[in-house]
PDB file of C-alpha atoms in Angstrom:
ATOM      1  CA  MET A 234      -3.692 -17.560 158.357  1.00 78.00           C
ATOM      2  CA  THR A 235      -1.191 -16.498 161.027  1.00 88.00           C
ATOM      3  CA  LEU A 236       1.806 -18.082 162.707  1.00 91.00           C
ATOM      4  CA  ASP A 237      -0.170 -18.397 165.952  1.00 92.00           C
ATOM      5  CA  ALA A 238      -2.916 -20.353 164.180  1.00 92.00           C
ATOM      6  CA  VAL A 239      -0.408 -22.683 162.513  1.00 94.00           C
ATOM      7  CA  LEU A 240       1.402 -23.360 165.784  1.00 95.00           C
ATOM      8  CA  VAL A 241      -1.842 -23.988 167.708  1.00 95.00           C
ATOM      9  CA  ALA A 242      -2.946 -26.467 165.030  1.00 95.00           C
ATOM     10  CA  SER A 243       0.447 -28.192 165.100  1.00 95.00           C
ATOM     11  CA  ALA A 244       0.368 -28.316 168.927  1.00 96.00           C
ATOM     12  CA  ALA A 245      -3.047 -29.988 168.755  1.00 96.00           C
ATOM     13  CA  LEU A 246      -1.742 -32.574 166.283  1.00 95.00           C
ATOM     14  CA  PHE A 247       1.366 -33.191 168.393  1.00 96.00           C
ATOM     15  CA  CYS A 248      -0.613 -33.695 171.597  1.00 95.00           C
ATOM     16  CA  VAL A 249      -3.192 -36.003 169.985  1.00 95.00           C
ATOM     17  CA  GLY A 250      -0.240 -38.089 168.795  1.00 95.00           C
ATOM     18  CA  LEU A 251       1.323 -37.936 172.260  1.00 95.00           C
ATOM     19  CA  TYR A 252      -1.876 -39.305 173.771  1.00 94.00           C
ATOM     20  CA  GLY A 253      -1.847 -42.172 171.271  1.00 92.00           C
ATOM     21  CA  ALA A 254       1.835 -42.976 171.748  1.00 92.00           C
ATOM     22  CA  LEU A 255       1.379 -43.127 175.533  1.00 92.00           C
ATOM     23  CA  SER A 256      -1.934 -44.925 175.741  1.00 90.00           C
ATOM     24  CA  GLN A 257      -2.054 -47.492 172.944  1.00 87.00           C
ATOM     25  CA  GLN A 258      -1.051 -51.109 173.539  1.00 84.00           C
ATOM     26  CA  VAL A 259      -0.637 -52.316 169.960  1.00 83.00           C
ATOM     27  CA  VAL A 260       2.811 -51.496 168.542  1.00 84.00           C
ATOM     28  CA  VAL A 261       1.384 -50.343 165.202  1.00 84.00           C
ATOM     29  CA  MET A 262      -1.007 -47.957 166.993  1.00 85.00           C
ATOM     30  CA  VAL A 263       1.900 -46.547 169.038  1.00 89.00           C
ATOM     31  CA  MET A 264       3.672 -45.917 165.732  1.00 88.00           C
ATOM     32  CA  MET A 265       0.572 -44.097 164.501  1.00 89.00           C
ATOM     33  CA  GLY A 266       0.804 -41.827 167.536  1.00 92.00           C
ATOM     34  CA  LEU A 267       4.468 -41.098 166.816  1.00 92.00           C
ATOM     35  CA  GLU A 268       3.585 -40.353 163.181  1.00 91.00           C
ATOM     36  CA  LEU A 269       0.933 -37.873 164.288  1.00 93.00           C
ATOM     37  CA  MET A 270       3.477 -36.155 166.551  1.00 94.00           C
ATOM     38  CA  LEU A 271       5.878 -35.820 163.614  1.00 93.00           C
ATOM     39  CA  ASN A 272       2.949 -34.577 161.509  1.00 92.00           C
ATOM     40  CA  GLY A 273       2.565 -31.711 163.979  1.00 94.00           C
ATOM     41  CA  VAL A 274       6.311 -31.051 163.874  1.00 94.00           C
ATOM     42  CA  ILE A 275       6.214 -30.828 160.056  1.00 93.00           C
ATOM     43  CA  LEU A 276       3.387 -28.286 160.208  1.00 94.00           C
ATOM     44  CA  ALA A 277       5.150 -26.226 162.896  1.00 94.00           C
ATOM     45  CA  VAL A 278       8.454 -26.155 160.975  1.00 93.00           C
ATOM     46  CA  ALA A 279       6.656 -25.147 157.770  1.00 93.00           C
ATOM     47  CA  GLY A 280       4.800 -22.365 159.605  1.00 93.00           C
ATOM     48  CA  LEU A 281       7.936 -21.048 161.309  1.00 92.00           C
ATOM     49  CA  TRP A 282       9.774 -21.182 157.981  1.00 91.00           C
ATOM     50  CA  TRP A 283       7.059 -19.295 156.103  1.00 90.00           C
ATOM     51  CA  PHE A 284       6.303 -16.629 158.693  1.00 91.00           C
ATOM     52  CA  LEU A 285       9.780 -15.978 160.142  1.00 89.00           C
ATOM     53  CA  ALA A 286      12.590 -16.750 157.676  1.00 83.00           C
ATOM     54  CA  PRO A 287      11.638 -18.277 154.316  1.00 84.00           C
ATOM     55  CA  ALA A 288      15.204 -19.289 153.415  1.00 83.00           C
ATOM     56  CA  PRO A 289      16.026 -22.748 151.950  1.00 82.00           C
ATOM     57  CA  ASP A 290      17.363 -23.927 155.366  1.00 83.00           C
ATOM     58  CA  GLY A 291      13.822 -24.480 156.646  1.00 85.00           C
ATOM     59  CA  GLN A 292      12.957 -26.670 153.673  1.00 88.00           C
ATOM     60  CA  VAL A 293      16.065 -28.788 154.336  1.00 91.00           C
ATOM     61  CA  LEU A 294      14.942 -29.169 157.961  1.00 90.00           C
ATOM     62  CA  LEU A 295      11.548 -30.375 156.698  1.00 90.00           C
ATOM     63  CA  LEU A 296      13.293 -32.988 154.553  1.00 91.00           C
ATOM     64  CA  VAL A 297      15.222 -34.173 157.625  1.00 91.00           C
ATOM     65  CA  VAL A 298      11.963 -34.491 159.624  1.00 90.00           C
ATOM     66  CA  ILE A 299      10.411 -36.515 156.785  1.00 91.00           C
ATOM     67  CA  ALA A 300      13.533 -38.731 156.717  1.00 91.00           C
ATOM     68  CA  ALA A 301      13.219 -39.212 160.501  1.00 90.00           C
ATOM     69  CA  MET A 302       9.605 -40.250 159.962  1.00 89.00           C
ATOM     70  CA  THR A 303      10.730 -42.834 157.407  1.00 90.00           C
ATOM     71  CA  VAL A 304      13.362 -44.232 159.772  1.00 92.00           C
ATOM     72  CA  GLU A 305      10.825 -44.437 162.599  1.00 89.00           C
ATOM     73  CA  MET A 306       8.384 -46.294 160.377  1.00 88.00           C
ATOM     74  CA  ALA A 307      10.958 -48.784 159.054  1.00 90.00           C
ATOM     75  CA  MET A 308      12.435 -49.587 162.459  1.00 90.00           C
ATOM     76  CA  GLY A 309       8.979 -49.731 164.064  1.00 88.00           C
ATOM     77  CA  PHE A 310       7.770 -52.301 161.557  1.00 87.00           C
ATOM     78  CA  ALA A 311      11.000 -54.291 161.935  1.00 88.00           C
ATOM     79  CA  VAL A 312      10.649 -54.384 165.727  1.00 86.00           C
ATOM     80  CA  ALA A 313       6.943 -55.231 165.427  1.00 85.00           C
ATOM     81  CA  THR A 314       7.813 -58.105 163.077  1.00 86.00           C
ATOM     82  CA  LEU A 315      10.531 -59.358 165.441  1.00 84.00           C
ATOM     83  CA  LEU A 316       8.149 -59.131 168.392  1.00 82.00           C
ATOM     84  CA  HIS A 317       5.445 -60.960 166.510  1.00 81.00           C
ATOM     85  CA  ARG A 318       7.902 -63.635 165.402  1.00 80.00           C
ATOM     86  CA  SER A 319       9.385 -64.285 168.838  1.00 77.00           C
ATOM     87  CA  ARG A 320       6.389 -63.634 171.125  1.00 76.00           C
ATOM     88  CA  GLU A 321       3.436 -64.197 168.793  1.00 76.00           C
ATOM     89  CA  SER A 322       2.054 -60.878 169.930  1.00 75.00           C
ATOM     90  CA  ASP A 323       2.025 -57.291 168.739  1.00 74.00           C
ATOM     91  CA  MET A 324       1.312 -55.706 172.127  1.00 79.00           C
ATOM     92  CA  THR A 325       3.734 -53.433 173.970  1.00 80.00           C
ATOM     93  CA  ASP A 326       2.805 -55.063 177.280  1.00 78.00           C
ATOM     94  CA  THR A 327       4.482 -58.302 176.196  1.00 78.00           C
ATOM     95  CA  ALA A 328       7.818 -56.556 175.638  1.00 77.00           C
ATOM     96  CA  THR A 329       8.587 -55.202 179.083  1.00 76.00           C
ATOM     97  CA  ASP A 330      11.863 -57.102 179.631  1.00 75.00           C
ATOM     98  CA  LEU A 331      13.833 -53.920 180.197  1.00 72.00           C
ATOM     99  CA  SER A 332      11.341 -52.278 182.572  1.00 73.00           C
ATOM    100  CA  GLY A 333      12.659 -51.696 186.071  1.00 65.00           C
TER     101      GLY A 333
ATOM    102  CA  MET B 238      -8.192 -13.694 149.013  1.00 54.00           C
ATOM    103  CA  SER B 239      -6.374 -13.958 152.339  1.00 80.00           C
ATOM    104  CA  VAL B 240      -9.726 -14.423 154.123  1.00 83.00           C
ATOM    105  CA  VAL B 241     -10.542 -17.336 151.833  1.00 86.00           C
ATOM    106  CA  LEU B 242      -7.069 -18.800 152.380  1.00 85.00           C
ATOM    107  CA  GLY B 243      -7.416 -18.325 156.131  1.00 86.00           C
ATOM    108  CA  GLY B 244     -10.800 -20.062 156.136  1.00 90.00           C
ATOM    109  CA  PHE B 245      -9.424 -22.913 154.034  1.00 91.00           C
ATOM    110  CA  PHE B 246      -6.458 -23.247 156.402  1.00 92.00           C
ATOM    111  CA  TRP B 247      -8.769 -23.522 159.436  1.00 93.00           C
ATOM    112  CA  PHE B 248     -10.905 -26.067 157.619  1.00 94.00           C
ATOM    113  CA  LEU B 249      -7.810 -28.173 156.885  1.00 94.00           C
ATOM    114  CA  ALA B 250      -6.558 -27.747 160.454  1.00 94.00           C
ATOM    115  CA  VAL B 251      -9.874 -28.947 161.903  1.00 95.00           C
ATOM    116  CA  VAL B 252      -9.926 -31.900 159.487  1.00 95.00           C
ATOM    117  CA  ALA B 253      -6.311 -32.816 160.354  1.00 95.00           C
ATOM    118  CA  VAL B 254      -6.899 -32.694 164.124  1.00 95.00           C
ATOM    119  CA  ALA B 255     -10.309 -34.403 163.940  1.00 95.00           C
ATOM    120  CA  ALA B 256      -8.845 -37.176 161.784  1.00 94.00           C
ATOM    121  CA  GLY B 257      -5.971 -37.471 164.271  1.00 93.00           C
ATOM    122  CA  ILE B 258      -8.443 -37.888 167.141  1.00 93.00           C
ATOM    123  CA  ALA B 259     -10.421 -40.391 165.071  1.00 92.00           C
ATOM    124  CA  VAL B 260      -7.284 -42.560 164.764  1.00 89.00           C
ATOM    125  CA  PHE B 261      -7.659 -43.460 168.452  1.00 88.00           C
ATOM    126  CA  ARG B 262     -11.461 -43.376 168.585  1.00 86.00           C
ATOM    127  CA  VAL B 263     -12.581 -45.603 165.715  1.00 84.00           C
ATOM    128  CA  ASP B 264     -13.169 -49.259 166.468  1.00 76.00           C
ATOM    129  CA  SER B 265     -10.890 -50.831 163.871  1.00 76.00           C
ATOM    130  CA  MET B 266      -7.285 -50.488 162.770  1.00 76.00           C
ATOM    131  CA  ALA B 267      -8.268 -50.167 159.104  1.00 79.00           C
ATOM    132  CA  ARG B 268     -10.394 -47.110 159.795  1.00 83.00           C
ATOM    133  CA  ALA B 269      -7.612 -45.739 162.004  1.00 85.00           C
ATOM    134  CA  THR B 270      -5.233 -46.055 159.044  1.00 87.00           C
ATOM    135  CA  TYR B 271      -7.602 -44.158 156.754  1.00 88.00           C
ATOM    136  CA  ALA B 272      -8.048 -41.446 159.392  1.00 91.00           C
ATOM    137  CA  LEU B 273      -4.279 -41.036 159.758  1.00 91.00           C
ATOM    138  CA  ALA B 274      -3.895 -40.832 155.974  1.00 92.00           C
ATOM    139  CA  LEU B 275      -6.571 -38.095 155.910  1.00 93.00           C
ATOM    140  CA  SER B 276      -4.709 -36.181 158.617  1.00 94.00           C
ATOM    141  CA  PHE B 277      -1.462 -36.378 156.630  1.00 93.00           C
ATOM    142  CA  VAL B 278      -3.161 -35.321 153.386  1.00 94.00           C
ATOM    143  CA  SER B 279      -4.650 -32.297 155.190  1.00 94.00           C
ATOM    144  CA  VAL B 280      -1.207 -31.283 156.467  1.00 94.00           C
ATOM    145  CA  GLY B 281       0.248 -31.863 152.985  1.00 94.00           C
ATOM    146  CA  VAL B 282      -2.356 -29.481 151.503  1.00 94.00           C
ATOM    147  CA  MET B 283      -1.507 -26.968 154.241  1.00 94.00           C
ATOM    148  CA  LEU B 284       2.126 -27.163 153.097  1.00 92.00           C
ATOM    149  CA  LEU B 285       0.907 -26.365 149.587  1.00 92.00           C
ATOM    150  CA  LEU B 286      -0.710 -23.208 151.031  1.00 91.00           C
ATOM    151  CA  PHE B 287       2.815 -22.157 152.072  1.00 89.00           C
ATOM    152  CA  ASN B 288       3.906 -22.601 148.425  1.00 88.00           C
ATOM    153  CA  LEU B 289       5.901 -25.705 149.429  1.00 89.00           C
ATOM    154  CA  GLU B 290       4.829 -27.658 146.347  1.00 89.00           C
ATOM    155  CA  TYR B 291       7.660 -30.208 146.422  1.00 90.00           C
ATOM    156  CA  ILE B 292       7.554 -31.018 150.131  1.00 90.00           C
ATOM    157  CA  GLY B 293       3.737 -30.915 150.239  1.00 92.00           C
ATOM    158  CA  VAL B 294       3.407 -33.360 147.367  1.00 93.00           C
ATOM    159  CA  ILE B 295       6.043 -35.800 148.684  1.00 91.00           C
ATOM    160  CA  THR B 296       4.377 -35.667 152.122  1.00 90.00           C
ATOM    161  CA  ILE B 297       1.018 -36.615 150.595  1.00 92.00           C
ATOM    162  CA  LEU B 298       2.438 -39.324 148.308  1.00 92.00           C
ATOM    163  CA  MET B 299       4.731 -40.809 150.945  1.00 89.00           C
ATOM    164  CA  MET B 300       2.121 -40.905 153.684  1.00 88.00           C
ATOM    165  CA  VAL B 301      -0.612 -42.410 151.508  1.00 89.00           C
ATOM    166  CA  MET B 302       1.802 -45.186 150.493  1.00 89.00           C
ATOM    167  CA  GLU B 303       2.940 -45.578 154.096  1.00 86.00           C
ATOM    168  CA  MET B 304      -0.620 -45.998 155.303  1.00 85.00           C
ATOM    169  CA  ALA B 305      -1.234 -48.637 152.613  1.00 85.00           C
ATOM    170  CA  ILE B 306       1.842 -50.527 153.875  1.00 84.00           C
ATOM    171  CA  MET B 307       0.606 -50.117 157.442  1.00 81.00           C
ATOM    172  CA  ALA B 308      -2.726 -51.707 156.506  1.00 79.00           C
ATOM    173  CA  VAL B 309      -0.842 -54.671 154.985  1.00 80.00           C
ATOM    174  CA  PHE B 310       1.144 -55.117 158.204  1.00 77.00           C
ATOM    175  CA  MET B 311      -2.009 -55.008 160.306  1.00 74.00           C
ATOM    176  CA  ILE B 312      -3.642 -57.732 158.247  1.00 72.00           C
ATOM    177  CA  MET B 313      -0.401 -59.720 158.430  1.00 74.00           C
ATOM    178  CA  PHE B 314      -0.141 -59.482 162.226  1.00 71.00           C
ATOM    179  CA  MET B 315      -3.807 -60.013 162.968  1.00 64.00           C
ATOM    180  CA  GLY B 316      -4.449 -62.632 160.310  1.00 59.00           C
ATOM    181  CA  MET B 317      -7.794 -61.167 159.320  1.00 56.00           C
ATOM    182  CA  ASN B 318      -9.420 -58.096 157.910  1.00 53.00           C
ATOM    183  CA  PRO B 319      -8.867 -55.521 160.652  1.00 50.00           C
ATOM    184  CA  ALA B 320     -12.053 -53.682 159.654  1.00 51.00           C
ATOM    185  CA  LEU B 321     -14.007 -56.622 161.042  1.00 55.00           C
ATOM    186  CA  MET B 322     -12.357 -56.563 164.441  1.00 57.00           C
ATOM    187  CA  PRO B 323     -13.644 -53.916 166.867  1.00 57.00           C
ATOM    188  CA  MET B 324     -11.099 -53.201 169.563  1.00 59.00           C
ATOM    189  CA  SER B 325     -10.061 -50.891 172.333  1.00 64.00           C
ATOM    190  CA  MET B 326      -6.596 -51.734 173.578  1.00 76.00           C
ATOM    191  CA  VAL B 327      -5.312 -48.917 175.752  1.00 77.00           C
ATOM    192  CA  HIS B 328      -3.501 -48.533 179.047  1.00 80.00           C
ATOM    193  CA  SER B 329      -2.950 -45.527 181.320  1.00 82.00           C
ATOM    194  CA  LYS B 330      -5.741 -43.739 179.493  1.00 83.00           C
ATOM    195  CA  ARG B 331      -6.374 -41.097 182.146  1.00 89.00           C
ATOM    196  CA  SER B 332      -2.733 -40.145 182.767  1.00 91.00           C
ATOM    197  CA  SER B 333      -2.049 -40.096 179.003  1.00 90.00           C
ATOM    198  CA  MET B 334      -4.975 -37.748 178.489  1.00 92.00           C
ATOM    199  CA  ILE B 335      -3.797 -35.451 181.286  1.00 94.00           C
ATOM    200  CA  LEU B 336      -0.249 -35.360 179.874  1.00 94.00           C
ATOM    201  CA  ALA B 337      -1.479 -34.683 176.342  1.00 93.00           C
ATOM    202  CA  GLY B 338      -3.898 -31.984 177.512  1.00 94.00           C
ATOM    203  CA  GLY B 339      -1.232 -30.348 179.658  1.00 95.00           C
ATOM    204  CA  GLY B 340       1.226 -30.485 176.776  1.00 94.00           C
ATOM    205  CA  PHE B 341      -1.301 -28.786 174.505  1.00 94.00           C
ATOM    206  CA  VAL B 342      -1.922 -25.996 177.031  1.00 96.00           C
ATOM    207  CA  VAL B 343       1.838 -25.362 177.362  1.00 96.00           C
ATOM    208  CA  LEU B 344       2.561 -25.493 173.615  1.00 94.00           C
ATOM    209  CA  ALA B 345      -0.476 -23.464 172.540  1.00 94.00           C
ATOM    210  CA  GLY B 346       0.123 -20.972 175.350  1.00 94.00           C
ATOM    211  CA  GLY B 347       3.730 -20.569 174.232  1.00 93.00           C
ATOM    212  CA  ALA B 348       2.635 -20.128 170.608  1.00 92.00           C
ATOM    213  CA  LEU B 349       0.147 -17.405 171.564  1.00 93.00           C
ATOM    214  CA  LEU B 350       2.238 -15.588 174.184  1.00 93.00           C
ATOM    215  CA  VAL B 351       5.699 -15.512 172.566  1.00 91.00           C
ATOM    216  CA  PRO B 352       6.308 -12.221 170.703  1.00 91.00           C
ATOM    217  CA  TRP B 353       7.392 -13.694 167.395  1.00 89.00           C
ATOM    218  CA  PRO B 354       9.887 -11.582 165.420  1.00 89.00           C
ATOM    219  CA  ALA B 355       9.043 -10.026 162.092  1.00 86.00           C
ATOM    220  CA  ARG B 356       9.685 -11.969 158.924  1.00 84.00           C
ATOM    221  CA  ARG B 357      13.279 -11.773 157.629  1.00 84.00           C
ATOM    222  CA  GLY B 358      13.632 -11.808 153.861  1.00 81.00           C
ATOM    223  CA  GLY B 359      11.244 -13.307 151.374  1.00 80.00           C
ATOM    224  CA  PRO B 360      10.833 -16.701 149.747  1.00 82.00           C
ATOM    225  CA  ALA B 361      12.734 -17.488 146.576  1.00 83.00           C
ATOM    226  CA  ALA B 362      10.894 -17.188 143.287  1.00 83.00           C
ATOM    227  CA  ASP B 363      11.187 -20.943 142.719  1.00 87.00           C
ATOM    228  CA  LEU B 364      11.192 -22.697 146.099  1.00 87.00           C
ATOM    229  CA  THR B 365      11.850 -26.159 144.667  1.00 88.00           C
ATOM    230  CA  GLN B 366      14.880 -24.907 142.761  1.00 90.00           C
ATOM    231  CA  SER B 367      16.204 -23.119 145.857  1.00 89.00           C
ATOM    232  CA  LEU B 368      15.813 -26.349 147.864  1.00 89.00           C
ATOM    233  CA  GLY B 369      17.675 -28.325 145.213  1.00 90.00           C
ATOM    234  CA  GLU B 370      20.485 -25.787 145.128  1.00 90.00           C
ATOM    235  CA  ALA B 371      20.715 -25.835 148.943  1.00 90.00           C
ATOM    236  CA  ILE B 372      20.895 -29.640 149.004  1.00 89.00           C
ATOM    237  CA  MET B 373      23.570 -29.673 146.322  1.00 90.00           C
ATOM    238  CA  GLY B 374      25.469 -26.734 147.817  1.00 89.00           C
ATOM    239  CA  SER B 375      25.572 -25.323 151.321  1.00 89.00           C
ATOM    240  CA  LYS B 376      23.420 -28.085 152.904  1.00 89.00           C
ATOM    241  CA  MET B 377      25.073 -31.042 151.210  1.00 91.00           C
ATOM    242  CA  LEU B 378      26.486 -32.281 154.543  1.00 93.00           C
ATOM    243  CA  VAL B 379      22.918 -32.728 155.845  1.00 91.00           C
ATOM    244  CA  MET B 380      22.023 -34.981 152.943  1.00 89.00           C
ATOM    245  CA  LEU B 381      25.372 -36.791 153.210  1.00 92.00           C
ATOM    246  CA  THR B 382      24.435 -37.575 156.818  1.00 93.00           C
ATOM    247  CA  VAL B 383      20.857 -38.583 156.081  1.00 92.00           C
ATOM    248  CA  SER B 384      21.910 -41.005 153.308  1.00 93.00           C
ATOM    249  CA  PRO B 385      23.989 -43.413 155.468  1.00 94.00           C
ATOM    250  CA  VAL B 386      21.356 -43.182 158.206  1.00 95.00           C
ATOM    251  CA  LEU B 387      18.712 -44.369 155.738  1.00 94.00           C
ATOM    252  CA  PHE B 388      21.028 -47.124 154.479  1.00 95.00           C
ATOM    253  CA  ALA B 389      21.815 -48.248 158.032  1.00 95.00           C
ATOM    254  CA  THR B 390      18.078 -48.264 158.755  1.00 94.00           C
ATOM    255  CA  LEU B 391      17.483 -50.522 155.754  1.00 93.00           C
ATOM    256  CA  VAL B 392      20.144 -52.982 156.893  1.00 93.00           C
ATOM    257  CA  ALA B 393      19.056 -52.906 160.549  1.00 92.00           C
ATOM    258  CA  ALA B 394      15.379 -53.364 159.661  1.00 91.00           C
ATOM    259  CA  LEU B 395      16.203 -56.340 157.429  1.00 89.00           C
ATOM    260  CA  VAL B 396      18.394 -57.936 160.098  1.00 86.00           C
ATOM    261  CA  LEU B 397      15.718 -57.488 162.756  1.00 86.00           C
ATOM    262  CA  ALA B 398      12.816 -58.666 160.639  1.00 84.00           C
ATOM    263  CA  SER B 399      14.509 -61.634 158.925  1.00 81.00           C
ATOM    264  CA  PRO B 400      13.954 -65.069 160.418  1.00 76.00           C
ATOM    265  CA  ARG B 401      16.992 -67.037 161.497  1.00 67.00           C
ATOM    266  CA  GLY B 402      18.143 -69.045 158.498  1.00 63.00           C
ATOM    267  CA  ARG B 403      19.829 -72.408 157.927  1.00 60.00           C
ATOM    268  CA  TYR B 404      23.272 -70.828 158.335  1.00 60.00           C
ATOM    269  CA  ASP B 405      22.385 -69.598 161.810  1.00 65.00           C
ATOM    270  CA  ARG B 406      23.476 -72.758 163.654  1.00 67.00           C
ATOM    271  CA  PHE B 407      25.807 -73.138 166.589  1.00 70.00           C
ATOM    272  CA  GLY B 408      28.152 -75.722 168.086  1.00 71.00           C
ATOM    273  CA  ASP B 409      31.035 -77.752 166.654  1.00 75.00           C
ATOM    274  CA  ASP B 410      28.728 -79.941 164.602  1.00 74.00           C
ATOM    275  CA  LEU B 411      26.302 -77.119 163.792  1.00 71.00           C
ATOM    276  CA  ARG B 412      23.457 -78.965 165.480  1.00 73.00           C
ATOM    277  CA  ILE B 413      22.621 -76.509 168.256  1.00 72.00           C
ATOM    278  CA  SER B 414      19.573 -74.340 167.636  1.00 68.00           C
ATOM    279  CA  PRO B 415      19.857 -70.596 167.967  1.00 63.00           C
ATOM    280  CA  PRO B 416      18.717 -69.095 171.295  1.00 64.00           C
ATOM    281  CA  ARG B 417      15.011 -68.324 171.365  1.00 62.00           C
ATOM    282  CA  GLY B 418      15.053 -65.180 173.483  1.00 60.00           C
ATOM    283  CA  PRO B 419      14.184 -64.465 177.108  1.00 59.00           C
ATOM    284  CA  GLU B 420      11.604 -66.603 178.854  1.00 55.00           C
ATOM    285  CA  GLN B 421       8.047 -65.324 179.005  1.00 50.00           C
ATOM    286  CA  LYS B 422       6.120 -64.781 182.201  1.00 51.00           C
ATOM    287  CA  ASP B 423       3.626 -67.459 181.237  1.00 51.00           C
ATOM    288  CA  GLY B 424       6.394 -70.051 180.905  1.00 46.00           C
ATOM    289  CA  ARG B 425       6.772 -69.961 177.127  1.00 48.00           C
ATOM    290  CA  SER B 426      10.301 -69.557 175.822  1.00 44.00           C
TER     291      SER B 426
END
């Protein structure tokens, strides 16, 4: 178990999530992609913390990432509910009002 | 011992990434939810390998609950058991795959090529206690910032998700309906 291995695994998780966030049409599936990206970030931060500087600061940063994940989830579900209520759809392609 | 730990780490890493890929490959949202939960549990166990008992356990507990909530939302939006509904709803598949693959090459290349410095210091004897002392001491400002953000998120999510109620009326005689949002392309308002 090395830092390189941890970072390669976290990069793989991040990029799988990136693919999902970019390609999926259903809002909930886009959120799943974002969650996977944050999953990779959590693993990378934990690896960097353990292998470079195992001080409490890194653990606090992990808590902040987990809090960001919670905020993303709550706001994502709220927007999905609003979209479903007003448009009767949960697809990103029906919410392109702000696109150029 | 370290060889066993290393092998277990790679096993978990493969499971986490494979489950992550399965999220976008399986033919139903319910199975996608289970796959994402498996990916999070694998990462949570990896955190336990770093002796991060507290953060590893809350990651596993939080994500399993989150996936259960996600399944409820899917059933709510789709009005049926999502496991019975095969689907493939994607756009820009090729460009997304190229971007994700390119991103992986850059990130993994950086991880392998950067000369990482040597480890500074060692972990505390009790990592959970050291985290608690940091939160209550030198890092209290971080938690003081996160708390109102979480509260604001609660309020904003409730405001966004709540339907317009009987008090949400306009006009002098309170008979005008609230605006229904921008007009759709198919003519619906």
